[in-house]
Each structure stands twice: as C-alpha cells, then as structure tokens.
Amino acid sequence: TDRRRLKAVCWLHVLAAAGPWRGTWPETHPAAMRTTILATTCVVATAVSLRREAPAALVAQESVHNKTAARPCNCESVSAHWTGAAPRPSKCVFIDLGAADGNTFQKFISDGYGPVHNCPSGGDWEAYLVEANPRFEQNLKALEAQYPGKVHAMPSTAAYMCEATTSFFLDTTNHGQNYWGSSMSASHPDVVKSGQVKVTVPTMNVIRTVMEHTVQGDWVMLKMDIEGAEWDIVPCLAKSPYLGLLDAFYLEQHPRDWNPSTETTEAEMNSAKSYIQSRGVYMPDYFSQTFVHVNSTVVANGTHLGTD
C-alpha cells in the first residue's frame, strides 16, 4: 500500500541519519542536517497516516488529553520550512523574551551584559524584543524607531516553542516592577490577584527566531523571563539542532505550578538545562526583577565581554 511504501522510505532516511554521520550534530554537517529533516518529516507523515487508521476511542482519548493540556501547540524544534539567515558579518544578537518596556535592552546597550564594543565587527549588534503584554507596544516601537535596522520589536507576541495563538493574562497590580507577573497561565499568582484579565496574542517560535536571524560567528544572547512558559520551551530548545547557535542563555526559572499545562517534570527540566550547558552555552544563575541582574564574566570568541 502507499502507507507501507511511505514507511519504507522513512526508514531509509532514518537509517541514513544514523549512518555515516552517527554521533555528528546536524548543525555541523549540512548533509546530516538535510537527512535529519527528511527523516523527521517522513516520520511525522507516517504518524499522521497511522493516526487516521487508529481506533476512534484512541483518537477521542488523545483529543481529551490535548484539551486538558491546553497548550496552544507542540514543540517544533526544527522545520524544513524555516529559512536561515543570509551570510553577513558577525555581530552580537540579543534576543529578549519578556522585554517589558525595553529596560533589559537598555541594560544590554549600556554594557550590562558586557561591553558592547567587544561585539564582533567592531561592536556591531542587533536586538529582538519580544513582549506579550500590549501595554508595552508603544515603548518597544519607539525603541525600534530610535535604532532603525538594529532593534526589531515584537510587541503583543508571546514567546513559545511553536506558532499559534494563545490567551495571555495580564498583571495589572505590580506597577513598580513593570507588571512582571503577566503570563500565559491563568493560575499565576499575580494574574489571579489581577482578576485574570486576558488578551489573545500570537505566539512566536523562539528556536525559529534563533535559526533565521543568527549566523555562525555571532555572539548570541538569549534572555528568557516569561513567567512559567520556560517549562515548555527549554526542553524543546535542548532537542533542537540549532542549539549550537546560542552562546549565552539568561534564564529566569519560575515555579513549575505557574505553568499547569506543562508536561515537563522537574527531572526533565534539570536534564535539559544540564544538556544545554554541556553544549558550551554559558548559563549563569539569573534573576531579573524586570530590572536585570547580570554576571559579568562572559567570554565571546576569545573576547572578554565582561569588564574592560
């Protein structure tokens, strides 16, 4: 049958992926990357085909589970549809997830993450500011206008591991901390305190942003302060072949129960973080009161980004 032929072709790709490049990370070998993508696509297609023939009771059970999980979408760590950045000179790339009004970005350009003049290509840089709370849209757009071609504002957009739409709940009480409790979770303490006021926003795939806007040779900094959604994103990031594009990861981790829909256990989260660090990504202890705390010993490409 067609389905059997599809399965056979898939297995050939899977065997190829495990063959001459066994033990090679896909991002370091273009042929391995292509084979991995083909194998992944085939396996997904086969799974869809099999699902169509699954007993109705199992499909119904899966639907109930997905409804209960209430995640807007599932981990997408690689896709054949993504387009890598065109070749260009290296630079620092600062990706700010939970950008608020841009105060962490201001810390970045004020050397809070290390002297910007130490960035590649004579201190060149670019920044992506992602913030779901619509309160800060004008602030981020103003920064984009102030730094044309360098700052890319993504207001009213939630950082996540895939692309969909989601409910986003607003913190309306913590004025002194830039409403830092706003979250995708209705059970976040500050959201509950604020009466669970919600808006609907699109999600962006963090991994896709890294893949499409950075090149080898960049010094890529990812700051993540997103009130619980990290419990879904971090394990997905750890599985991605594009993890190797990251140099520094500033993660503020929140309690697991701030994300009641997550399927990630404490052990899985710890394992994902350990793996990310084992790949050479600088990952210090990090806490931001929406006003950044920075460890000043980052080293990029042999250049001290910490102190002069």
XYZ file of C-alpha atoms in Angstrom, residues 64-260:
197
model
C -9.427 14.837 25.560
C -5.772 14.780 26.670
C -4.833 17.658 24.363
C -7.828 19.661 25.548
C -6.813 19.065 29.143
C -3.190 20.022 28.448
C -4.416 23.335 26.974
C -1.122 24.093 25.291
C -1.569 26.250 22.179
C 0.728 23.979 20.125
C 3.503 21.409 20.483
C 7.289 21.608 20.372
C 8.707 22.432 16.942
C 12.484 22.263 17.276
C 13.294 22.052 13.551
C 11.428 22.602 10.295
C 12.252 22.283 6.609
C 10.174 25.435 6.067
C 12.466 27.720 8.051
C 14.983 29.847 6.169
C 18.435 30.505 7.595
C 19.971 33.969 7.689
C 21.896 35.084 4.614
C 25.696 35.289 5.033
C 26.776 38.552 6.677
C 29.484 39.851 9.032
C 29.245 38.583 12.609
C 27.669 40.662 15.371
C 26.114 40.366 18.824
C 22.463 39.310 18.723
C 20.377 39.976 21.831
C 17.035 38.139 21.956
C 14.908 39.416 24.827
C 11.923 37.248 25.747
C 9.771 39.140 28.201
C 11.125 42.504 27.088
C 8.579 44.619 29.040
C 9.167 48.288 28.117
C 12.695 47.618 26.850
C 14.511 48.102 30.163
C 16.563 44.911 29.798
C 17.553 46.014 26.301
C 18.654 49.346 27.769
C 20.846 47.372 30.165
C 22.323 45.488 27.199
C 23.294 48.616 25.263
C 24.632 50.145 28.491
C 27.158 47.274 28.758
C 25.116 45.397 31.364
C 25.834 42.122 29.585
C 29.407 43.140 28.830
C 30.959 45.976 26.794
C 29.073 46.228 23.523
C 32.202 47.485 21.778
C 33.613 43.975 22.245
C 30.941 42.570 19.938
C 32.205 41.224 16.588
C 32.737 43.511 13.581
C 33.777 46.477 15.689
C 30.887 46.374 18.136
C 28.015 45.615 15.784
C 24.778 44.320 17.308
C 21.105 43.603 16.702
C 18.228 43.016 19.140
C 14.857 41.247 19.044
C 12.427 42.388 21.728
C 9.502 40.023 22.369
C 6.732 41.011 24.762
C 3.166 39.700 25.033
C 1.711 42.460 27.223
C 0.147 45.034 24.856
C 0.779 47.718 27.483
C 4.367 47.992 26.214
C 3.754 48.156 22.471
C 4.429 51.896 22.146
C 7.627 51.641 24.212
C 9.041 48.881 22.022
C 8.002 50.544 18.779
C 9.738 53.723 19.970
C 12.984 51.772 20.507
C 12.637 50.250 17.051
C 12.320 53.760 15.585
C 15.258 55.006 17.657
C 17.531 52.197 16.426
C 16.367 51.529 12.848
C 17.638 48.252 11.429
C 19.043 47.219 14.787
C 16.044 46.825 17.094
C 13.205 44.574 15.960
C 10.136 44.933 18.162
C 7.700 42.029 18.518
C 5.001 43.507 20.776
C 1.778 41.735 21.714
C 3.538 38.434 20.946
C 4.175 35.579 23.380
C 7.472 33.693 23.293
C 6.900 29.959 22.935
C 8.130 26.744 21.285
C 5.785 26.865 18.269
C 3.475 29.229 16.402
C -0.209 29.553 17.270
C -2.433 31.924 19.247
C -2.885 31.870 22.993
C -4.650 33.568 25.853
C -2.295 35.868 27.743
C -3.208 37.016 31.242
C -2.265 40.480 32.450
C -0.709 41.543 35.724
C -2.372 44.868 36.484
C -1.115 45.312 40.046
C 2.712 45.322 40.100
C 3.258 48.830 38.802
C 6.741 49.169 40.279
C 8.004 46.009 38.549
C 6.644 46.670 35.048
C 3.722 44.288 35.609
C 6.157 41.391 35.719
C 3.531 38.752 36.601
C 1.797 38.791 33.205
C 1.715 35.216 31.962
C 0.235 32.612 29.616
C -1.009 30.880 32.774
C -4.334 31.793 34.368
C -3.064 30.403 37.678
C -0.040 32.705 38.056
C -0.411 34.390 41.479
C -0.223 37.919 40.079
C -2.720 37.054 37.340
C -5.166 35.726 39.926
C -4.629 38.855 42.008
C -5.379 40.953 38.911
C -8.684 39.215 38.234
C -7.443 37.046 35.332
C -7.770 39.796 32.741
C -6.783 38.262 29.408
C -5.998 39.122 25.806
C -5.383 36.868 22.799
C -1.957 37.116 21.172
C 0.083 35.148 18.635
C 2.999 33.011 19.781
C 6.411 33.060 18.164
C 8.817 30.132 17.993
C 11.987 31.089 19.871
C 14.024 28.435 18.077
C 12.917 29.654 14.659
C 13.928 33.208 15.560
C 17.399 31.990 16.554
C 17.743 29.920 13.377
C 16.522 32.597 10.950
C 18.297 35.636 12.406
C 21.746 34.449 13.504
C 24.817 33.052 11.754
C 27.857 31.105 12.882
C 30.276 33.645 14.324
C 27.598 35.763 16.003
C 27.621 36.101 19.775
C 24.007 35.174 20.541
C 22.453 36.043 23.899
C 19.022 34.706 24.826
C 17.297 36.218 27.842
C 14.127 34.432 28.986
C 11.837 35.808 31.695
C 8.380 34.565 30.694
C 6.637 33.553 33.924
C 6.455 29.770 33.525
C 6.382 29.165 29.767
C 10.073 28.241 30.035
C 8.953 24.810 31.298
C 7.794 24.065 27.745
C 10.436 25.966 25.766
C 13.667 24.826 27.457
C 13.258 21.072 26.812
C 12.258 21.843 23.217
C 15.311 24.057 22.762
C 17.554 21.308 24.142
C 16.319 18.961 21.391
C 16.941 21.407 18.561
C 19.868 21.098 16.142
C 20.065 24.915 16.307
C 21.026 24.943 19.979
C 24.632 25.316 18.851
C 23.906 28.845 17.608
C 23.453 30.059 21.210
C 26.374 31.393 23.250
C 24.718 32.682 26.426
C 21.346 31.850 27.934
C 19.972 34.001 30.759
C 17.040 32.005 32.127
C 14.867 33.122 34.992
C 13.139 29.932 36.070
C 9.791 30.188 37.823
C 7.879 27.572 39.830
C 6.548 24.691 37.780
C 2.999 25.227 39.040
C 2.943 28.610 37.284
C 2.534 26.545 34.108
C -0.150 23.954 34.944
